[in-house]
Amino acid sequence: MRKRTNKKQTMKAQKMPRIWLLITLLALVTIAIYARTSGFDFVHIDDKKLITENRLVNDKTIPYTECFRTLFKNAHYKPLVFLSWKAEYQFLGPSPGHFHIINWLLNLINTILVFYIGIQLFNHIFTGRKYEIMLAAFLLALLFAVTPLHIESVAWATERKDMLFSLFFLSSWLVYIRYVRKPNFLLIIAGSLLYLCSGLSKSMGITLPAVLLLTDFWFQRRISFKLIIEKIPYFAVLLALAWMYGLLQFDAAAITPESSANEAEAIGSQISNIEMIEKLPHLLQLILSASVRFVLWIAHILFPVKISVIYSHNIIFQHLGFSVYLFPILIAAMFFIAWKKRKTVPALITGLLFFTITLSPALALGSSGQAIFLSDRYTYIPSIGIFLIMVYYLISIKNNTLKYAVSGLLFIIYFSISLKAVNYWKNTETLFTQSLKINHTSGVSYLNLGKYYNETGATQKAIAVYTEGIKNHPGYYMLYSNLGKVYFDQGKVDNAITLFDKCLSLKSDYVSALANRGAAYGMKNDFERALEDLNKALQLAPNNLNSLSNRGLIYFYTKNYDKTITDYLHYLKIVPNDANIIGMLGLSYRHVGENDKSIDYLSRAIALMPNAPANYINRSYTYNVMGDKTKALNDALQAQKMGMKVNQNYINSLKK
C-alpha cells in the first residue's frame, strides 16, 4: 500500500513541474511585454477624468459606498473598478506606476486562467492525449498573452475595467467547467457570485450565461430542462445586472450631475456618422457597420498590423468601398461552413460563437464614433474564440516540425509587434503621434495631441498641431474650438472669437464653444452677446462648469450679484471645494450686504488656498464694513506680506 502511494506521489511530482514550467514561461512572456508600463504616464484620454481628477477616487471625504451609487442605472456602471481605483489612490497615491503594475499583474492572472480553461476544454476533444492537451492549452494562453490587440486593455490605466471584468468572467467560466465535469451546486453559487462581480466591473461581462450554454454545447451535454434550471442563479444575476445598467426601466432613476461627468470615452468618441452609408435606412446602417467591424476585428486579431488607438471609420469605409455590402454575406458563409463542420471541427463553430457572443455588447453600439469604432480593447475576451480555432488547427497539423515552426513563427511575429507597440502608450504624445502616423487625417488624434501639448505648457506645439489638424480635417469642429481656447488664453480675443464662430457654424449646439465665446465676448465687455451664448450653453447643459463659472462672472461685472450667487451655488453643488468660486461667492455676498456669509465663504477659500492674497484683502474689506478693524488690519497686512499692493491709506485708516 505504501509503495502505491509513493508511486502516485511520484507521478504527481512529475506532472506538476511541467504545468508550472509552462505557467512560468507565460509569466516571463507577459512580464517581458508589460513590465515596462510601470514607468509609463497617464494618458489624456479618460485617465484624468476617471482617476486623477475624479473626486470619487481622490477625495478621502467621499465614502467607498459612493462607488456603488455612481453611474447607477447606466450602462457604464462599474462600482468595483471605482472601488479599486479609490483604494489604490488612497493607499498608494496618485503616481501612475502602480496603476499600470496592477493592470499587468491582473493580465497575468487572466492569462493563467485562460491556460487552465484551455486544459479543461481541450481535455474533452483530445481525451487521453495529455501532451496535445497541455500543448494546446499553452498555445491558447500564449496567444492570449502576446497578441498586440490586448495592449490597449493592459497599458491604459483606465482599462482596469477590462482587467477586472475579465478576471471574474474567466474565473466564473472555469468554475462552471468544473461543475460540468463534476457537478456540485456550490460551484454554481460560486460561479454566479463571480459573474456578479464581472458585471459590476464592466457591462461586457453580462454575456457569460450565453457562454455557459455554449460550454454545454462544447461538452456535448444533452439538451434538457435541467440545463436551464441549473443556471437559474446566473439568470437571476443577469436580471439584476440589467436592472443596474438601467436596461430594465422599472422605475425612473436620474443620474446625478456629478455621476454624469464620471464616464467619458476618448475625446471625440461620438463624432459623426459613417458618411458612406449615412443615407441608408438606420437598420441597414447598423447591420453594415456591425458586419464590417465583426470581420475587421477578426482580421486584426489574425494580422495585428498598424496598431493605433484610433481607427477612423470613414477612412476604413472609403477604403473598402462597395465591398462593405458583401460583409453580411461573408459572415453568413463563415457560420454556414462552421456549422457544417461542427462535428469534425467543433472548435470552429464554438470559437466563432464565443467571439460573437462576447463581442455582442460592442457590436450593439449604434453610434460608432472614431474612438470606439474598432478599438482593440473590445477584443480582450472575444479574441479567445479566434485563438481557440487557431490552436485547434495548429494541433491538427500532423507534421510536428511544421506544427512547431508555424507556432513559433506566430509567437515571434506577435511578440515582436507587442514589444514595439506597447511603447506607444508611454504617454499621450507617443500615443497620438503613432495614431497620426497610421492616419494623418484623424481629427480625434490631432485634438488629443494638441490638448496634451496645451495642458503641459507647450502652447506653440499645440497651435501647430491644431492648425495642421484643421488643414487635414477641416470639418472637425472641435479643433476650431480648442485652437480658439488657446488664443483666448493668450489674450488674442478676436482670433479666438473667429475660431469659435467657425466651430459653431459646423455645430451650433457645441456647448464648449458657446461657453468660451461667451467668455470672449465678456472680455470685450460685450455682455449682451456674452450672456446670449452662456444662456444657450446652460440650456443645453445645465451643469456645465465652464458656462456656470463664466456666466457668474459676467453677472458679477454687471453687478447682478444675486444671479452670480445663484450660479456659483449651483457650481459648488457639483464641485464643492473650488477655492476660486468660493472666494467669488464671499465677495458677492459682501456686495449684497450678507457680511456673515461673506466672511464664511472667504474663510473657506483661504483654508483651501492659503497662498491667495486676494481672499485676505477681500475678507479685510468685509471685516472693515462690519466694524472689526483689528481683523481687517490683520488680513490687510497678510495680503501685503504676500506681495499684494495694498493702499497704505487703507491700512492707516484701520490703525486709527
XYZ file of C-alpha atoms in Angstrom:
656
model
C 0.000 0.000 0.000
C 2.839 2.355 0.851
C 4.552 1.642 -2.466
C 1.418 2.541 -4.418
C 1.115 5.841 -2.568
C 4.735 6.707 -3.270
C 4.273 5.860 -6.920
C 1.199 8.073 -7.090
C 3.021 10.933 -5.384
C 5.951 10.498 -7.778
C 3.611 10.746 -10.766
C 2.119 13.968 -9.379
C 5.578 15.368 -8.781
C 6.442 14.659 -12.414
C 3.298 16.338 -13.708
C 3.346 19.473 -11.603
C 6.722 20.871 -12.736
C 5.571 20.666 -16.360
C 2.470 22.741 -15.627
C 4.409 25.230 -13.534
C 7.123 25.405 -16.159
C 4.523 26.400 -18.746
C 2.999 28.927 -16.344
C 6.468 30.335 -15.679
C 7.042 30.736 -19.416
C 3.694 32.528 -19.758
C 4.640 34.801 -16.864
C 8.032 35.624 -18.371
C 6.476 36.487 -21.731
C 3.849 38.695 -20.090
C 6.435 40.451 -17.936
C 8.718 40.991 -20.932
C 5.943 42.848 -22.743
C 4.217 44.754 -19.961
C 6.623 45.289 -17.039
C 7.935 48.465 -18.698
C 4.480 50.056 -18.356
C 5.287 50.647 -14.679
C 7.285 53.648 -15.911
C 4.544 54.945 -18.193
C 2.489 58.065 -17.562
C -1.269 58.501 -17.554
C -2.702 59.390 -20.958
C -5.050 62.288 -21.681
C -7.999 60.111 -22.611
C -10.108 59.330 -19.571
C -7.225 58.682 -17.134
C -7.549 62.190 -15.699
C -11.331 62.370 -15.805
C -11.881 58.915 -14.328
C -8.906 58.614 -11.966
C -6.661 61.534 -11.016
C -9.247 64.333 -11.292
C -12.232 62.257 -10.241
C -13.364 63.322 -6.757
C -14.905 59.911 -6.208
C -11.392 58.465 -6.453
C -9.135 61.156 -4.990
C -11.314 62.694 -2.259
C -10.899 60.910 1.076
C -14.073 62.510 2.428
C -16.234 60.649 -0.109
C -17.119 57.203 1.330
C -16.365 53.997 -0.550
C -20.087 53.241 -0.695
C -20.445 56.114 -3.181
C -18.714 53.866 -5.732
C -21.900 51.796 -5.809
C -24.098 54.856 -6.379
C -22.064 56.475 -9.134
C -23.444 55.757 -12.617
C -26.149 53.509 -11.165
C -28.794 52.733 -13.803
C -26.235 53.460 -16.520
C -24.559 51.109 -18.998
C -21.176 52.337 -17.699
C -21.952 51.203 -14.137
C -18.697 49.741 -12.757
C -18.534 50.122 -8.954
C -15.767 47.555 -8.426
C -13.494 49.462 -10.796
C -14.080 52.745 -8.974
C -13.591 50.878 -5.696
C -10.223 49.506 -6.822
C -9.060 52.901 -8.095
C -10.185 54.654 -4.917
C -8.456 52.181 -2.594
C -5.320 52.271 -4.714
C -5.257 56.074 -4.843
C -5.812 56.414 -1.083
C -3.181 53.849 -0.072
C -0.573 54.198 -2.839
C -1.064 57.766 -4.063
C -1.575 59.397 -7.479
C 1.539 58.036 -9.209
C 0.641 56.219 -12.455
C 3.216 53.462 -11.917
C 1.232 51.290 -9.527
C -1.953 51.653 -11.593
C -0.062 50.134 -14.526
C 1.607 47.445 -12.407
C -1.707 46.214 -11.036
C -3.146 46.171 -14.553
C -0.444 43.916 -15.962
C -0.497 41.682 -12.882
C -4.230 41.201 -13.402
C -3.498 40.457 -17.061
C -1.005 37.811 -15.975
C -3.628 36.170 -13.755
C -6.098 36.254 -16.640
C -3.527 34.568 -18.879
C -3.084 31.764 -16.343
C -6.863 31.366 -16.093
C -7.035 31.017 -19.890
C -4.364 28.306 -19.622
C -6.408 26.299 -17.104
C -9.600 26.826 -19.105
C -7.729 25.550 -22.161
C -6.713 22.394 -20.306
C -10.361 21.675 -19.475
C -11.657 22.477 -22.970
C -9.031 20.535 -24.905
C -9.226 17.617 -22.496
C -12.678 16.975 -23.922
C -11.665 16.757 -27.589
C -8.152 15.351 -27.120
C -9.164 12.796 -24.487
C -6.226 10.728 -23.290
C -3.716 12.708 -25.376
C -2.110 14.565 -22.481
C 0.732 16.053 -24.499
C -1.646 17.587 -27.052
C -3.909 18.868 -24.269
C -1.071 20.653 -22.491
C 0.403 21.985 -25.729
C -2.971 23.265 -26.944
C -3.753 24.944 -23.606
C -0.301 26.533 -23.542
C -0.641 27.847 -27.100
C -4.093 29.253 -26.310
C -2.740 31.130 -23.277
C 0.417 32.152 -25.145
C -1.568 33.750 -27.975
C -3.709 35.478 -25.357
C -0.542 36.778 -23.662
C 1.318 38.050 -26.730
C -1.413 39.399 -29.009
C -0.814 43.102 -29.718
C -4.555 43.755 -29.550
C -4.505 43.355 -25.756
C -2.034 46.187 -25.242
C -4.741 48.846 -25.113
C -6.550 46.953 -22.346
C -3.415 46.400 -20.258
C -1.276 49.521 -20.807
C -4.135 52.005 -20.403
C -4.841 52.674 -16.726
C -8.495 53.410 -17.468
C -8.940 49.872 -18.770
C -8.761 48.436 -15.262
C -12.389 47.651 -16.106
C -11.223 45.146 -18.765
C -8.781 43.550 -16.359
C -11.307 43.184 -13.532
C -14.317 42.083 -15.540
C -12.167 39.501 -17.336
C -10.708 38.197 -14.071
C -14.174 37.438 -12.701
C -15.551 36.351 -16.094
C -12.801 33.776 -16.659
C -12.944 32.612 -13.032
C -16.703 32.081 -13.250
C -16.348 30.250 -16.559
C -13.644 27.974 -15.143
C -15.799 27.212 -12.093
C -18.703 26.293 -14.373
C -16.498 23.979 -16.452
C -15.510 22.235 -13.224
C -19.213 21.911 -12.429
C -19.856 20.331 -15.835
C -17.101 17.790 -15.231
C -18.057 17.169 -11.596
C -21.496 18.591 -10.632
C -21.728 20.375 -7.296
C -24.347 23.050 -6.672
C -21.895 25.048 -4.556
C -19.893 25.610 -7.735
C -22.990 27.129 -9.350
C -23.363 29.537 -6.421
C -19.665 30.447 -6.525
C -19.806 30.914 -10.287
C -22.878 33.148 -10.015
C -21.176 35.397 -7.462
C -18.113 35.678 -9.684
C -20.419 36.522 -12.587
C -21.972 39.290 -10.494
C -18.509 40.704 -9.802
C -17.716 40.581 -13.521
C -20.854 42.541 -14.343
C -20.074 45.067 -11.610
C -16.731 45.703 -13.313
C -17.892 46.209 -16.903
C -21.135 45.649 -18.745
C -19.440 43.390 -21.328
C -19.383 40.718 -18.626
C -23.146 40.353 -18.951
C -22.722 37.813 -21.783
C -21.499 34.970 -19.532
C -24.775 32.931 -19.379
C -24.702 32.567 -23.167
C -21.079 31.395 -22.907
C -22.177 28.766 -20.376
C -24.758 27.436 -22.837
C -22.024 27.351 -25.466
C -19.881 25.412 -22.981
C -22.679 22.844 -22.696
C -22.554 22.502 -26.474
C -18.770 22.025 -26.380
C -19.039 19.268 -23.785
C -21.933 17.695 -25.724
C -24.350 17.853 -22.840
C -27.804 16.650 -23.781
C -30.348 19.424 -24.254
C -32.723 19.195 -21.323
C -34.748 21.253 -18.901
C -32.026 20.579 -16.319
C -29.540 22.672 -18.301
C -31.792 25.689 -17.847
C -32.777 25.017 -14.234
C -29.173 24.707 -13.053
C -28.455 28.171 -14.468
C -31.238 29.963 -12.593
C -28.713 31.696 -10.257
C -26.875 33.031 -13.332
C -30.104 34.249 -14.919
C -31.051 35.938 -11.624
C -27.715 37.784 -11.689
C -28.319 38.640 -15.348
C -31.639 40.315 -14.489
C -30.056 42.147 -11.551
C -27.257 43.465 -13.765
C -29.707 44.521 -16.475
C -31.595 46.490 -13.820
C -28.385 48.088 -12.506
C -27.413 49.099 -16.057
C -30.791 50.778 -16.487
C -31.892 48.281 -19.145
C -34.998 47.341 -17.164
C -36.900 50.566 -16.563
C -38.990 49.519 -13.607
C -38.504 52.993 -12.213
C -37.018 56.268 -13.362
C -33.620 56.948 -11.871
C -31.877 60.160 -12.732
C -28.102 60.200 -12.796
C -26.685 62.842 -10.525
C -24.773 65.726 -12.127
C -21.521 64.526 -10.655
C -22.095 60.978 -11.780
C -22.825 62.006 -15.335
C -19.357 63.519 -15.566
C -17.581 60.410 -14.349
C -17.658 58.454 -17.589
C -16.285 59.790 -20.825
C -14.910 57.765 -23.683
C -11.892 59.035 -25.563
C -12.416 62.613 -26.677
C -14.426 62.743 -29.855
C -15.893 59.268 -29.453
C -19.341 60.364 -30.537
C -18.243 62.200 -33.684
C -20.268 61.834 -36.865
C -21.987 59.008 -38.657
C -20.308 56.954 -41.342
C -20.567 59.233 -44.366
C -20.648 56.458 -46.962
C -23.795 54.807 -45.586
C -25.475 57.609 -43.620
C -28.272 57.994 -46.205
C -29.293 54.335 -45.925
C -32.121 53.187 -43.604
C -30.953 53.169 -39.988
C -31.310 49.404 -39.546
C -29.233 48.737 -42.655
C -26.575 51.151 -41.379
C -26.372 49.194 -38.120
C -26.123 45.860 -39.946
C -23.389 47.051 -42.305
C -21.420 48.787 -39.549
C -21.602 45.745 -37.252
C -20.675 43.395 -40.115
C -17.623 45.418 -41.101
C -16.451 45.686 -37.513
C -17.021 41.957 -36.924
C -14.885 40.926 -39.898
C -12.192 43.560 -39.347
C -11.820 42.620 -35.682
C -11.181 39.013 -36.708
C -8.755 40.140 -39.406
C -6.942 42.403 -36.947
C -6.611 39.595 -34.394
C -5.080 37.368 -37.069
C -2.977 40.114 -38.670
C -2.262 42.758 -35.975
C -0.687 45.439 -38.158
C -0.975 49.234 -37.999
C -1.831 49.255 -34.287
C -3.412 52.544 -33.199
C -5.653 53.946 -30.501
C -7.903 55.456 -33.201
C -9.250 53.746 -36.306
C -11.187 56.223 -38.433
C -14.490 54.742 -39.547
C -14.862 56.967 -42.610
C -11.354 56.185 -43.866
C -11.981 52.457 -43.421
C -15.302 52.555 -45.269
C -13.843 54.649 -48.083
C -11.014 52.145 -48.451
C -13.390 49.161 -48.519
C -15.765 50.831 -50.960
C -18.812 48.905 -52.093
C -17.336 45.651 -50.796
C -18.876 46.542 -47.412
C -22.209 45.308 -48.776
C -20.689 41.824 -49.079
C -19.645 41.616 -45.430
C -23.008 40.316 -44.090
C -22.886 37.603 -46.771
C -19.300 36.769 -45.792
C -20.311 36.379 -42.145
C -23.275 34.178 -43.075
C -20.941 31.993 -45.154
C -18.483 31.719 -42.247
C -21.189 30.479 -39.902
C -22.655 28.149 -42.528
C -19.294 26.456 -43.067
C -18.615 26.337 -39.326
C -21.997 24.738 -38.670
C -21.499 22.158 -41.410
C -18.159 21.210 -39.812
C -19.437 21.266 -36.230
C -18.900 17.520 -35.744
C -15.488 17.232 -37.370
C -14.116 20.634 -36.307
C -16.072 21.631 -33.152
C -13.641 24.431 -32.364
C -14.688 26.330 -35.492
C -18.346 26.922 -34.624
C -17.589 27.191 -30.891
C -14.849 29.759 -31.436
C -16.981 31.849 -33.796
C -19.963 31.762 -31.445
C -17.781 32.641 -28.442
C -16.315 35.574 -30.361
C -19.783 36.758 -31.413
C -21.409 36.360 -28.001
C -18.706 38.105 -26.006
C -18.299 40.859 -28.607
C -22.049 41.491 -28.915
C -22.182 44.446 -26.454
C -19.559 46.261 -28.551
C -21.274 45.319 -31.814
C -24.535 46.687 -30.438
C -23.076 50.185 -30.109
C -25.105 52.092 -32.662
C -23.121 55.356 -32.617
C -19.774 54.157 -33.838
C -17.611 57.203 -33.371
C -13.958 57.204 -34.309
C -12.711 56.368 -30.840
C -14.908 53.293 -30.416
C -15.377 52.050 -33.986
C -12.693 49.358 -33.995
C -10.975 49.754 -30.630
C -8.601 46.941 -29.718
C -9.811 46.805 -26.111
C -13.122 45.222 -27.095
C -11.293 42.061 -28.242
C -9.734 41.226 -24.855
C -12.100 38.340 -24.034
C -13.612 37.723 -27.529
C -10.161 37.003 -29.001
C -10.134 33.718 -27.040
C -12.679 32.383 -29.528
C -10.419 33.111 -32.504
C -7.376 31.724 -30.695
C -9.345 28.546 -29.909
C -9.828 27.995 -33.646
C -6.187 28.805 -34.434
C -4.878 26.408 -31.779
C -7.172 23.603 -32.889
C -5.818 23.820 -36.427
C -2.230 24.120 -35.189
C -2.553 20.967 -33.081
C -4.166 19.189 -36.030
C -1.009 19.598 -38.134
C 0.383 16.057 -38.422
C 3.965 17.044 -39.154
C 5.451 18.044 -35.793
C 8.244 20.059 -37.378
C 5.737 22.120 -39.337
C 3.476 22.424 -36.292
C 6.258 23.830 -34.117
C 7.561 26.037 -36.919
C 4.170 27.670 -37.542
C 3.519 28.064 -33.806
C 6.962 29.546 -33.254
C 6.581 31.925 -36.172
C 3.231 33.162 -34.850
C 4.787 33.727 -31.436
C 7.767 35.623 -32.850
C 5.566 37.869 -35.012
C 3.019 38.684 -32.300
C 5.657 39.041 -29.584
C 7.868 41.375 -31.630
C 4.907 43.562 -32.613
C 3.772 43.765 -28.988
C 7.246 44.684 -27.734
C 7.197 47.676 -30.065
C 3.525 48.621 -29.808
C 3.399 48.717 -26.002
C 5.746 51.722 -26.119
C 3.087 53.765 -27.911
C 1.306 54.001 -24.545
C 4.262 55.621 -22.780
C 2.442 58.958 -22.717
C -0.134 60.960 -24.642
C 2.434 62.348 -27.078
C 3.737 58.935 -28.159
C 0.204 57.521 -28.328
C -1.265 60.093 -30.688
C 1.913 60.659 -32.666
C 1.689 56.970 -33.582
C -2.013 57.346 -34.359
C -1.253 60.163 -36.801
C 1.393 58.017 -38.497
C -1.340 55.487 -39.222
C -3.903 58.101 -40.276
C -2.740 61.690 -40.775
C -6.350 62.890 -41.237
C -7.590 61.725 -37.818
C -9.168 64.782 -36.227
C -9.501 62.966 -32.895
C -5.750 62.337 -32.786
C -4.910 65.970 -33.552
C -7.421 67.047 -30.917
C -5.941 64.922 -28.148
C -2.314 65.617 -29.052
C -2.973 69.362 -29.164
C -4.809 69.205 -25.852
C -1.861 67.381 -24.294
C 0.634 69.988 -25.523
C -1.552 72.845 -24.306
C -2.022 71.342 -20.844
C 1.710 70.691 -20.484
C 2.628 74.274 -21.409
C 3.843 73.586 -24.959
C 1.477 76.199 -26.372
C 3.206 76.698 -29.709
C 3.225 72.955 -30.335
C -0.484 72.884 -29.513
C -1.180 75.679 -32.013
C 0.856 73.873 -34.674
C -0.961 70.574 -34.086
C -4.433 72.156 -34.108
C -3.580 74.136 -37.249
C -2.317 71.031 -39.033
C -5.408 69.151 -37.881
C -7.707 71.805 -39.342
C -5.781 71.622 -42.606
C -6.095 67.830 -42.835
C -9.579 67.511 -41.341
C -11.336 70.865 -41.921
C -14.756 69.567 -40.922
C -13.745 68.550 -37.408
C -15.381 71.299 -35.359
C -13.655 70.593 -32.029
C -10.278 71.568 -33.475
C -11.507 75.134 -34.099
C -12.869 75.364 -30.555
C -9.670 74.107 -28.942
C -7.449 76.372 -31.032
C -9.745 79.267 -30.165
C -9.312 78.478 -26.474
C -5.516 78.623 -26.846
C -5.749 82.064 -28.461
C -8.224 83.172 -25.789
C -5.767 82.186 -23.055
C -3.097 84.217 -24.869
C -5.351 87.276 -24.869
C -5.943 87.132 -28.634
C -9.675 87.503 -28.157
C -10.626 88.463 -31.725
C -8.752 85.467 -33.155
C -10.464 83.260 -30.597
C -13.945 84.550 -31.479
C -13.301 83.923 -35.187
C -12.428 80.302 -34.442
C -15.393 79.841 -32.105
C -17.625 81.233 -34.864
C -16.240 78.662 -37.311
C -16.747 75.855 -34.820
C -20.356 76.869 -34.168
C -21.041 77.175 -37.891
C -20.211 73.463 -38.097
C -22.016 72.503 -34.888
C -24.278 75.195 -33.478
C -25.002 73.380 -30.209
C -21.410 72.679 -29.168
C -21.504 73.755 -25.529
C -17.766 74.244 -25.020
C -17.517 76.709 -27.920
C -20.609 78.589 -26.740
C -19.204 78.896 -23.221
C -15.801 80.027 -24.455
C -17.200 82.502 -26.969
C -19.373 83.887 -24.190
C -16.255 84.396 -22.080
C -14.501 86.042 -25.032
C -17.382 88.479 -25.532
C -17.184 89.182 -21.817
C -13.503 90.097 -22.211
C -14.577 92.661 -24.821
C -17.270 93.986 -22.436
C -19.945 92.841 -24.888
C -22.022 91.466 -22.039
C -25.238 91.118 -24.031
C -23.667 88.717 -26.529
C -21.783 87.003 -23.727
C -24.986 86.234 -21.833
C -26.721 85.118 -25.027
C -24.061 82.451 -25.608
C -23.802 81.408 -21.973
C -27.569 81.145 -21.531
C -27.793 78.905 -24.590
C -24.906 76.773 -23.339
C -26.614 76.261 -19.986
C -29.917 75.433 -21.647
C -28.114 72.648 -23.487
C -26.014 71.538 -20.495
C -27.303 72.937 -17.169
C -24.358 71.520 -15.213
C -21.568 72.720 -17.484
C -18.995 74.161 -15.098
C -17.306 76.425 -17.626
C -20.639 78.023 -18.528
C -21.681 78.461 -14.891
C -18.328 79.988 -13.980
C -18.303 82.394 -16.932
C -21.924 83.477 -16.578
C -21.465 84.045 -12.866
C -18.511 86.288 -13.659
C -20.487 88.247 -16.274
C -23.265 88.774 -13.753
C -20.664 89.978 -11.249
C -19.232 92.508 -13.716
C -22.744 93.764 -14.485
C -23.475 93.981 -10.726
C -26.180 91.290 -10.814
C -24.756 89.817 -7.638
C -27.828 87.750 -6.753
C -27.544 85.934 -10.089
C -23.818 85.473 -9.538
C -24.585 83.847 -6.206
C -27.194 81.560 -7.800
C -24.790 80.344 -10.488
C -21.904 79.827 -8.105
C -24.010 77.945 -5.558
C -25.097 75.679 -8.406
C -21.440 75.257 -9.382
C -20.471 74.273 -5.822
C -23.122 71.568 -5.735
C -21.093 69.865 -8.451
C -17.575 70.816 -7.276
C -17.845 71.725 -3.574
C -14.210 72.693 -2.958
C -13.358 75.067 -5.807
C -11.496 77.783 -3.889
C -11.797 80.403 -6.647
C -15.579 80.072 -6.872
C -15.896 80.042 -3.082
C -13.838 83.236 -2.901
C -16.027 84.898 -5.546
C -19.109 83.883 -3.581
C -17.656 85.544 -0.499
C -17.073 88.732 -2.473
C -20.578 88.613 -3.966
C -22.223 88.176 -0.571
C -20.444 91.329 0.659
C -21.905 93.261 -2.260
C -25.441 92.212 -1.292
C -24.841 93.047 2.367
C -24.698 89.485 3.715
C -21.428 90.002 5.522
C -21.534 86.916 7.739
C -21.830 84.697 4.675
C -19.093 86.735 3.022
C -16.715 86.026 5.917
C -17.708 82.363 5.953
C -17.020 81.795 2.246
C -13.831 83.864 2.182
C -12.526 81.942 5.193
C -13.286 78.667 3.402
C -11.451 79.925 0.331
C -8.420 80.858 2.446
C -8.420 77.425 4.098
C -8.438 75.752 0.683
C -5.986 78.171 -0.965
C -3.942 79.908 1.778
C -1.472 81.480 -0.663
C -4.018 83.650 -2.495
C -3.734 87.242 -1.141
C -6.954 88.374 -2.888
C -9.086 86.409 -0.434
C -7.312 88.036 2.535
C -7.829 91.562 1.244
C -11.469 90.842 0.361
C -12.082 89.440 3.833
C -10.340 92.517 5.240
C -12.827 94.754 3.408
C -15.740 92.741 4.784
C -14.394 92.892 8.346
C -13.984 96.640 7.901
C -17.597 97.004 6.800
C -18.621 95.019 9.887
C -16.578 97.359 12.090
C -13.945 94.799 13.131
C -10.861 96.866 12.270
C -8.438 94.587 14.123
C -9.255 91.568 11.971
C -9.456 93.799 8.912
C -5.948 95.109 9.623
C -4.528 91.628 10.184
C -5.890 90.428 6.845
C -4.704 93.541 5.005
C -1.198 93.167 6.411
C -1.206 89.471 5.495
C -2.166 90.308 1.908
C 0.579 92.939 1.784
C 3.089 90.468 3.213
C 2.187 88.020 0.439
C 3.126 90.582 -2.210
C -0.161 92.314 -2.928
C -0.088 96.091 -3.270
C -2.438 97.358 -0.574
C -3.367 101.044 -0.370
C -1.379 102.477 2.552
C -4.153 104.953 3.333
C -6.489 101.980 3.840
C -4.033 100.349 6.254
C -3.564 103.637 8.131
C -7.324 104.030 8.474
C -7.523 100.620 10.122
C -4.830 101.566 12.656
C -6.803 104.515 13.981
